[in-house]
């Protein structure tokens, strides 16, 4: 026997790890080559070595698998041996899945592709530059700059004539670039946040262990576990499962649920699971799926305007009309004054001399006048408003992500600031979602959760193990008898499985070997229970678990701890009801287990499975109480909601006693308050529509609610004028999440259907995060109001100063370049400074902003008009009396006016930080962006005056003149402080009118 044969004989029964497998292959090839070379010295044997990977798929091309599901090729699947044959072909395993070894995952990606799809490139930087240049008024200024450059060179020569035209070019370029950079950065930020929404977590089996991976890491051959609410992450075929139904409306448009089974096993990527559960073998990923092909053609661009942006667009249009009107008047006045010889140049020479008229001089003069008029329009139109909204939304979205909130819908950021009512779940949102079994009852007596085996009959324990271990969507993985079990599933399932393993001594492996699952009825929020039909020793046993009072209502007997079965009369049932009520009053979730021996299966479906598991005449096995403590921070969060004028309503599936106990513990309700109503879903549902509307405001807790009850409550609250936010995690919560003004899904326990129906995903399932989102919503609105106040102050001052100066003197104190510089400060830099403030505690002490409340409040009008009038008065005095007051030339005087005007805006930015509070410096060190913008603005202004004189049309100032500019501008601080002492009524005008008694 040669070396190769010896090696193969010795190693044929050994289980190899992947590195040893590769070593074995290499060793075998070397030994074989040496043997062949000794036996056949003059012959050569060509051996084709694999060049890509150790993992071979027998030459099968991946296209044969990709078309399997896409075209639903049942014949091809049958030829491959069905799902089991396909599993073998793809070197997978229905129970253990594939290996999690990185080399194998890489090999499968190389062979079949990755579960990603190419995305169209987002807008590039130069596209944003072009968009910024598309402003018609900026284009007009560019044309004016061309004329100015041409006439300037003609009149003054190329050495001195290019300054005015090039200065305007540079100013327009600066405004364009700054705007483009800002928009480009925000679009990149939106794209990054949007990609987070696509990163779905998928439950798979690898190396026999259930684990969650990113949808992008899924490969062909993976075994995926599907439950209600999941999105099918790739194309695949059904392996095993029960009652699986999917919604294929995203692919076919048909809303009717489709049954998936061995008879119809094809599962397409992108469809949603609406009932049942199953395992699936992945056969195609990425662009090999129809969903991937479709998603690859979609460009995700955030072009939809939010409600606030739409309102601001109307404000911008109205202000723009005023600006155009003023510009037309200025153009008309300056033109008349020009042709009447009333205007003079810098040297005091009359610009228009009717005795020495030339076409070029007239055109040059008119172009300069037109240029100034267009600049007024550019300054007047508040183009920074949309930018401010984009900035504050992008900034808040980024910060909210750090605060465990992922925004899917931009408008939700704004709407959360107006929310007046929040309908919240209990489990995981108000509580920690850390379930533990603290009470266990068998028969009439309570049993210690630690010593169950010693005090309860073995047969009862065996039935309980079946009810817990096989009637579940969770799983227990234990590598060997000495290793710690790994338990996965929902918090309730994990708690029950952990209790069964540790206290009942449950062995899931032996359970699955001794019992065969015949049929399953999965849990849903309407039935409040789940059932499983088992075959044990050729006998059928039905197991049910769920809401204790519902299982109890269907029970006609009960087991005692010695294994005896007793009939359940009225007294016994009342005794169990008291036990359930006492558990609920202690904030425990009560779960009941019951079973029934089935003589025969009465009804079967087309595939021979039981169509319905009997749920009447059950024998009660036991009652289990699970404790889920309230989150320690939830009381503070609920108090913040109350002080913010927001009502919190707990909507839960728990019974009314548990719900009331948790609500008291959290602080949602207090003792003996008639205005705080606790109802059951069915009771509310049965009210008349008028009664529902009447009581909706008073409801604080709705127990035993169905998804329809939650939807009905949301509709009633909206009819009464509330802005409603709803939290939800289940598939059946989708209608309420969509109906609400803001839908908030849970990131940990939430299904993919719930997440897709929501506007914001709460990543930590914590109610305090909901309150944080609400404070960010108010912050967005508040930041926009700050910017509006700041920008309108500049608009009013600039328009009035230029109009009065043009009418009275025929000259505007601010040049085109200076006005463009003011526009840059006002629009882009002002937005960066004021739109990036963080939420403050004061925001949650105000009442919510109503749907129809004005964007510009009376407080804002008081602040901006006072500042604008001050600036107009001071600068007009400088315009008409400045030369005499300061003893300077006209050019120096104009520089002082320009410098004072800019520094007035710098100081007024501080005033705009607080609309109502007198201390405008509070928390100023928290906003580093604001301080940086102020510093950059001051630095650039100094450069504009002292260095870029030809560019800006300025003259150098001495220290005294600088002191005058800064000193006068600084008066805006004490003025702003004094103005805030003037009281402003929040009542509307018609509410302030006296009411005459009849």
PDB file of C-alpha atoms in Angstrom, residues 18-213:
ATOM      1  CA  UNK A  18     -10.805  23.800   7.640  1.00  0.00           C
ATOM      2  CA  UNK A  19      -7.011  24.485   7.908  1.00  0.00           C
ATOM      3  CA  UNK A  20      -6.363  20.765   8.391  1.00  0.00           C
ATOM      4  CA  UNK A  21      -8.576  19.953   5.405  1.00  0.00           C
ATOM      5  CA  UNK A  22      -6.420  22.127   3.178  1.00  0.00           C
ATOM      6  CA  UNK A  23      -3.264  20.528   4.583  1.00  0.00           C
ATOM      7  CA  UNK A  24      -4.752  17.104   3.897  1.00  0.00           C
ATOM      8  CA  UNK A  25      -5.512  18.012   0.254  1.00  0.00           C
ATOM      9  CA  UNK A  26      -2.014  19.320  -0.298  1.00  0.00           C
ATOM     10  CA  UNK A  27      -0.423  16.267   1.330  1.00  0.00           C
ATOM     11  CA  UNK A  28      -2.537  13.868  -0.742  1.00  0.00           C
ATOM     12  CA  UNK A  29      -1.607  15.584  -4.014  1.00  0.00           C
ATOM     13  CA  UNK A  30       2.135  15.535  -3.197  1.00  0.00           C
ATOM     14  CA  UNK A  31       2.149  11.852  -2.200  1.00  0.00           C
ATOM     15  CA  UNK A  32       0.096  10.898  -5.277  1.00  0.00           C
ATOM     16  CA  UNK A  33       2.465  12.754  -7.597  1.00  0.00           C
ATOM     17  CA  UNK A  34       5.495  11.029  -6.072  1.00  0.00           C
ATOM     18  CA  UNK A  35       3.863   7.607  -6.415  1.00  0.00           C
ATOM     19  CA  UNK A  36       2.917   8.199 -10.043  1.00  0.00           C
ATOM     20  CA  UNK A  37       6.387   9.502 -10.888  1.00  0.00           C
ATOM     21  CA  UNK A  38       8.038   6.360  -9.437  1.00  0.00           C
ATOM     22  CA  UNK A  39       5.732   3.930 -11.256  1.00  0.00           C
ATOM     23  CA  UNK A  40       5.704   5.739 -14.604  1.00  0.00           C
ATOM     24  CA  UNK A  41       9.098   7.364 -15.070  1.00  0.00           C
ATOM     25  CA  UNK A  42       8.523   8.294 -18.677  1.00  0.00           C
ATOM     26  CA  UNK A  43       4.901   9.476 -18.396  1.00  0.00           C
ATOM     27  CA  UNK A  44       3.540  12.717 -17.161  1.00  0.00           C
ATOM     28  CA  UNK A  45       0.181  13.323 -15.519  1.00  0.00           C
ATOM     29  CA  UNK A  46      -1.497  16.745 -15.681  1.00  0.00           C
ATOM     30  CA  UNK A  47      -3.442  17.614 -12.538  1.00  0.00           C
ATOM     31  CA  UNK A  48      -5.768  20.599 -12.646  1.00  0.00           C
ATOM     32  CA  UNK A  49      -5.339  22.447  -9.346  1.00  0.00           C
ATOM     33  CA  UNK A  50      -8.129  24.679  -8.097  1.00  0.00           C
ATOM     34  CA  UNK A  51      -6.986  28.284  -8.399  1.00  0.00           C
ATOM     35  CA  UNK A  52      -9.687  30.146  -6.543  1.00  0.00           C
ATOM     36  CA  UNK A  53     -10.712  28.457  -3.326  1.00  0.00           C
ATOM     37  CA  UNK A  54     -10.804  25.220  -1.382  1.00  0.00           C
ATOM     38  CA  UNK A  55     -14.612  25.286  -1.607  1.00  0.00           C
ATOM     39  CA  UNK A  56     -15.894  23.752  -4.845  1.00  0.00           C
ATOM     40  CA  UNK A  57     -19.507  23.782  -6.075  1.00  0.00           C
ATOM     41  CA  UNK A  58     -19.054  21.017  -8.680  1.00  0.00           C
ATOM     42  CA  UNK A  59     -18.962  23.443 -11.579  1.00  0.00           C
ATOM     43  CA  UNK A  60     -22.531  24.574 -11.067  1.00  0.00           C
ATOM     44  CA  UNK A  61     -22.962  28.115 -12.357  1.00  0.00           C
ATOM     45  CA  UNK A  62     -24.698  30.484  -9.976  1.00  0.00           C
ATOM     46  CA  UNK A  63     -27.185  31.573 -12.637  1.00  0.00           C
ATOM     47  CA  UNK A  64     -28.902  28.194 -12.369  1.00  0.00           C
ATOM     48  CA  UNK A  65     -29.762  29.041  -8.759  1.00  0.00           C
ATOM     49  CA  UNK A  66     -30.601  32.723  -9.288  1.00  0.00           C
ATOM     50  CA  UNK A  67     -33.361  31.933 -11.819  1.00  0.00           C
ATOM     51  CA  UNK A  68     -34.759  29.189  -9.617  1.00  0.00           C
ATOM     52  CA  UNK A  69     -36.782  31.549  -7.394  1.00  0.00           C
ATOM     53  CA  UNK A  70     -37.013  34.482  -9.800  1.00  0.00           C
ATOM     54  CA  UNK A  71     -38.838  32.354 -12.378  1.00  0.00           C
ATOM     55  CA  UNK A  72     -40.310  29.906  -9.814  1.00  0.00           C
ATOM     56  CA  UNK A  73     -38.876  26.851 -11.586  1.00  0.00           C
ATOM     57  CA  UNK A  74     -40.590  24.043  -9.677  1.00  0.00           C
ATOM     58  CA  UNK A  75     -39.409  21.391 -12.181  1.00  0.00           C
ATOM     59  CA  UNK A  76     -35.770  22.402 -11.787  1.00  0.00           C
ATOM     60  CA  UNK A  77     -36.088  22.298  -8.004  1.00  0.00           C
ATOM     61  CA  UNK A  78     -37.624  18.830  -8.220  1.00  0.00           C
ATOM     62  CA  UNK A  79     -34.759  17.618 -10.429  1.00  0.00           C
ATOM     63  CA  UNK A  80     -32.273  18.895  -7.857  1.00  0.00           C
ATOM     64  CA  UNK A  81     -34.006  16.789  -5.201  1.00  0.00           C
ATOM     65  CA  UNK A  82     -36.146  19.505  -3.659  1.00  0.00           C
ATOM     66  CA  UNK A  83     -34.943  21.667  -0.787  1.00  0.00           C
ATOM     67  CA  UNK A  84     -32.870  18.823   0.714  1.00  0.00           C
ATOM     68  CA  UNK A  85     -31.098  18.184  -2.592  1.00  0.00           C
ATOM     69  CA  UNK A  86     -30.413  21.884  -3.005  1.00  0.00           C
ATOM     70  CA  UNK A  87     -28.986  22.036   0.518  1.00  0.00           C
ATOM     71  CA  UNK A  88     -26.568  19.247  -0.385  1.00  0.00           C
ATOM     72  CA  UNK A  89     -25.685  20.919  -3.671  1.00  0.00           C
ATOM     73  CA  UNK A  90     -24.845  24.164  -1.867  1.00  0.00           C
ATOM     74  CA  UNK A  91     -22.865  22.326   0.849  1.00  0.00           C
ATOM     75  CA  UNK A  92     -25.124  23.567   3.624  1.00  0.00           C
ATOM     76  CA  UNK A  93     -27.108  21.883   6.386  1.00  0.00           C
ATOM     77  CA  UNK A  94     -30.733  22.413   7.367  1.00  0.00           C
ATOM     78  CA  UNK A  95     -29.953  22.254  11.099  1.00  0.00           C
ATOM     79  CA  UNK A  96     -26.400  23.590  11.324  1.00  0.00           C
ATOM     80  CA  UNK A  97     -26.292  25.953   8.346  1.00  0.00           C
ATOM     81  CA  UNK A  98     -22.937  26.805   6.829  1.00  0.00           C
ATOM     82  CA  UNK A  99     -19.617  27.411   8.523  1.00  0.00           C
ATOM     83  CA  UNK A 100     -18.894  30.898   9.834  1.00  0.00           C
ATOM     84  CA  UNK A 101     -15.266  30.566   8.724  1.00  0.00           C
ATOM     85  CA  UNK A 102     -14.168  33.721   6.890  1.00  0.00           C
ATOM     86  CA  UNK A 103     -12.578  31.722   4.067  1.00  0.00           C
ATOM     87  CA  UNK A 104     -15.799  29.877   3.321  1.00  0.00           C
ATOM     88  CA  UNK A 105     -17.870  33.076   3.437  1.00  0.00           C
ATOM     89  CA  UNK A 106     -15.398  34.712   1.040  1.00  0.00           C
ATOM     90  CA  UNK A 107     -15.520  31.704  -1.291  1.00  0.00           C
ATOM     91  CA  UNK A 108     -19.316  31.801  -1.411  1.00  0.00           C
ATOM     92  CA  UNK A 109     -19.259  35.532  -2.181  1.00  0.00           C
ATOM     93  CA  UNK A 110     -16.790  34.899  -5.017  1.00  0.00           C
ATOM     94  CA  UNK A 111     -18.906  32.074  -6.410  1.00  0.00           C
ATOM     95  CA  UNK A 112     -22.397  33.585  -6.021  1.00  0.00           C
ATOM     96  CA  UNK A 113     -21.898  37.294  -5.353  1.00  0.00           C
ATOM     97  CA  UNK A 114     -22.594  39.433  -2.287  1.00  0.00           C
ATOM     98  CA  UNK A 115     -25.952  40.587  -0.991  1.00  0.00           C
ATOM     99  CA  UNK A 116     -25.493  44.163  -2.150  1.00  0.00           C
ATOM    100  CA  UNK A 117     -26.574  46.125  -5.179  1.00  0.00           C
ATOM    101  CA  UNK A 118     -24.904  48.995  -6.995  1.00  0.00           C
ATOM    102  CA  UNK A 119     -26.277  52.379  -6.066  1.00  0.00           C
ATOM    103  CA  UNK A 120     -26.391  55.311  -8.408  1.00  0.00           C
ATOM    104  CA  UNK A 121     -23.850  57.937  -7.541  1.00  0.00           C
ATOM    105  CA  UNK A 122     -25.283  60.852  -5.565  1.00  0.00           C
ATOM    106  CA  UNK A 123     -24.865  64.427  -6.724  1.00  0.00           C
ATOM    107  CA  UNK A 124     -21.231  65.427  -7.033  1.00  0.00           C
ATOM    108  CA  UNK A 125     -19.761  68.652  -5.707  1.00  0.00           C
ATOM    109  CA  UNK A 126     -19.791  70.419  -9.066  1.00  0.00           C
ATOM    110  CA  UNK A 127     -23.481  69.600  -9.509  1.00  0.00           C
ATOM    111  CA  UNK A 128     -24.118  71.479  -6.255  1.00  0.00           C
ATOM    112  CA  UNK A 129     -21.997  74.348  -7.587  1.00  0.00           C
ATOM    113  CA  UNK A 130     -24.137  74.444 -10.718  1.00  0.00           C
ATOM    114  CA  UNK A 131     -27.323  74.345  -8.636  1.00  0.00           C
ATOM    115  CA  UNK A 132     -26.085  77.314  -6.580  1.00  0.00           C
ATOM    116  CA  UNK A 133     -25.250  79.219  -9.771  1.00  0.00           C
ATOM    117  CA  UNK A 134     -28.719  78.527 -11.157  1.00  0.00           C
ATOM    118  CA  UNK A 135     -30.105  81.389  -9.080  1.00  0.00           C
ATOM    119  CA  UNK A 136     -31.290  83.824 -11.811  1.00  0.00           C
ATOM    120  CA  UNK A 137     -30.290  86.905  -9.808  1.00  0.00           C
ATOM    121  CA  UNK A 138     -26.736  85.656  -9.340  1.00  0.00           C
ATOM    122  CA  UNK A 139     -26.561  84.983 -13.094  1.00  0.00           C
ATOM    123  CA  UNK A 140     -27.750  88.538 -13.751  1.00  0.00           C
ATOM    124  CA  UNK A 141     -24.981  89.790 -11.457  1.00  0.00           C
ATOM    125  CA  UNK A 142     -22.449  87.744 -13.456  1.00  0.00           C
ATOM    126  CA  UNK A 143     -23.694  89.413 -16.656  1.00  0.00           C
ATOM    127  CA  UNK A 144     -23.444  92.818 -14.940  1.00  0.00           C
ATOM    128  CA  UNK A 145     -19.905  91.934 -13.884  1.00  0.00           C
ATOM    129  CA  UNK A 146     -19.016  91.203 -17.506  1.00  0.00           C
ATOM    130  CA  UNK A 147     -20.323  94.606 -18.596  1.00  0.00           C
ATOM    131  CA  UNK A 148     -18.627  96.305 -15.652  1.00  0.00           C
ATOM    132  CA  UNK A 149     -15.346  94.632 -16.532  1.00  0.00           C
ATOM    133  CA  UNK A 150     -15.611  95.652 -20.181  1.00  0.00           C
ATOM    134  CA  UNK A 151     -16.552  99.278 -19.549  1.00  0.00           C
ATOM    135  CA  UNK A 152     -14.039  99.582 -16.734  1.00  0.00           C
ATOM    136  CA  UNK A 153     -11.147  98.452 -18.933  1.00  0.00           C
ATOM    137  CA  UNK A 154     -12.325 100.738 -21.721  1.00  0.00           C
ATOM    138  CA  UNK A 155     -12.526 103.796 -19.457  1.00  0.00           C
ATOM    139  CA  UNK A 156      -9.595 103.258 -17.101  1.00  0.00           C
ATOM    140  CA  UNK A 157      -7.379 100.798 -18.952  1.00  0.00           C
ATOM    141  CA  UNK A 158      -6.642  97.206 -18.060  1.00  0.00           C
ATOM    142  CA  UNK A 159      -4.370  98.202 -15.168  1.00  0.00           C
ATOM    143  CA  UNK A 160      -7.081  99.978 -13.120  1.00  0.00           C
ATOM    144  CA  UNK A 161     -10.330  99.086 -14.882  1.00  0.00           C
ATOM    145  CA  UNK A 162     -10.674  95.429 -13.984  1.00  0.00           C
ATOM    146  CA  UNK A 163     -11.227  95.801 -10.223  1.00  0.00           C
ATOM    147  CA  UNK A 164     -15.007  96.378 -10.103  1.00  0.00           C
ATOM    148  CA  UNK A 165     -15.924  93.590 -12.523  1.00  0.00           C
ATOM    149  CA  UNK A 166     -13.529  91.023 -11.067  1.00  0.00           C
ATOM    150  CA  UNK A 167     -14.585  91.966  -7.514  1.00  0.00           C
ATOM    151  CA  UNK A 168     -18.201  91.127  -8.367  1.00  0.00           C
ATOM    152  CA  UNK A 169     -17.058  87.884 -10.033  1.00  0.00           C
ATOM    153  CA  UNK A 170     -15.124  86.894  -6.894  1.00  0.00           C
ATOM    154  CA  UNK A 171     -18.027  87.816  -4.592  1.00  0.00           C
ATOM    155  CA  UNK A 172     -20.487  85.732  -6.620  1.00  0.00           C
ATOM    156  CA  UNK A 173     -17.956  82.885  -6.744  1.00  0.00           C
ATOM    157  CA  UNK A 174     -17.490  83.018  -2.954  1.00  0.00           C
ATOM    158  CA  UNK A 175     -21.241  82.972  -2.290  1.00  0.00           C
ATOM    159  CA  UNK A 176     -21.661  80.069  -4.732  1.00  0.00           C
ATOM    160  CA  UNK A 177     -18.795  77.974  -3.361  1.00  0.00           C
ATOM    161  CA  UNK A 178     -19.795  78.401   0.285  1.00  0.00           C
ATOM    162  CA  UNK A 179     -23.392  77.435  -0.527  1.00  0.00           C
ATOM    163  CA  UNK A 180     -22.282  74.451  -2.641  1.00  0.00           C
ATOM    164  CA  UNK A 181     -19.879  73.148   0.033  1.00  0.00           C
ATOM    165  CA  UNK A 182     -22.582  73.382   2.693  1.00  0.00           C
ATOM    166  CA  UNK A 183     -25.207  71.612   0.540  1.00  0.00           C
ATOM    167  CA  UNK A 184     -22.716  68.945  -0.551  1.00  0.00           C
ATOM    168  CA  UNK A 185     -21.764  68.135   3.043  1.00  0.00           C
ATOM    169  CA  UNK A 186     -25.405  67.922   4.103  1.00  0.00           C
ATOM    170  CA  UNK A 187     -26.293  65.618   1.184  1.00  0.00           C
ATOM    171  CA  UNK A 188     -23.395  63.328   2.121  1.00  0.00           C
ATOM    172  CA  UNK A 189     -24.649  63.270   5.684  1.00  0.00           C
ATOM    173  CA  UNK A 190     -28.183  62.422   4.559  1.00  0.00           C
ATOM    174  CA  UNK A 191     -26.844  59.596   2.348  1.00  0.00           C
ATOM    175  CA  UNK A 192     -24.875  58.162   5.240  1.00  0.00           C
ATOM    176  CA  UNK A 193     -27.879  58.217   7.563  1.00  0.00           C
ATOM    177  CA  UNK A 194     -30.097  56.734   4.843  1.00  0.00           C
ATOM    178  CA  UNK A 195     -27.704  53.788   4.417  1.00  0.00           C
ATOM    179  CA  UNK A 196     -28.187  52.993   8.109  1.00  0.00           C
ATOM    180  CA  UNK A 197     -31.862  52.282   7.373  1.00  0.00           C
ATOM    181  CA  UNK A 198     -30.866  49.593   4.858  1.00  0.00           C
ATOM    182  CA  UNK A 199     -28.610  47.715   7.274  1.00  0.00           C
ATOM    183  CA  UNK A 200     -31.143  45.136   8.486  1.00  0.00           C
ATOM    184  CA  UNK A 201     -30.155  42.448  10.995  1.00  0.00           C
ATOM    185  CA  UNK A 202     -30.953  38.898   9.863  1.00  0.00           C
ATOM    186  CA  UNK A 203     -31.241  35.753  12.011  1.00  0.00           C
ATOM    187  CA  UNK A 204     -29.249  32.851  10.496  1.00  0.00           C
ATOM    188  CA  UNK A 205     -27.874  29.493  11.597  1.00  0.00           C
ATOM    189  CA  UNK A 206     -24.109  29.065  11.240  1.00  0.00           C
ATOM    190  CA  UNK A 207     -22.065  26.288  12.852  1.00  0.00           C
ATOM    191  CA  UNK A 208     -25.296  25.075  14.439  1.00  0.00           C
ATOM    192  CA  UNK A 209     -25.679  28.340  16.351  1.00  0.00           C
ATOM    193  CA  UNK A 210     -28.404  30.917  15.827  1.00  0.00           C
ATOM    194  CA  UNK A 211     -26.872  34.362  15.327  1.00  0.00           C
ATOM    195  CA  UNK A 212     -27.718  37.761  13.902  1.00  0.00           C
ATOM    196  CA  UNK A 213     -25.720  39.190  11.008  1.00  0.00           C
TER     197      UNK A 213
END
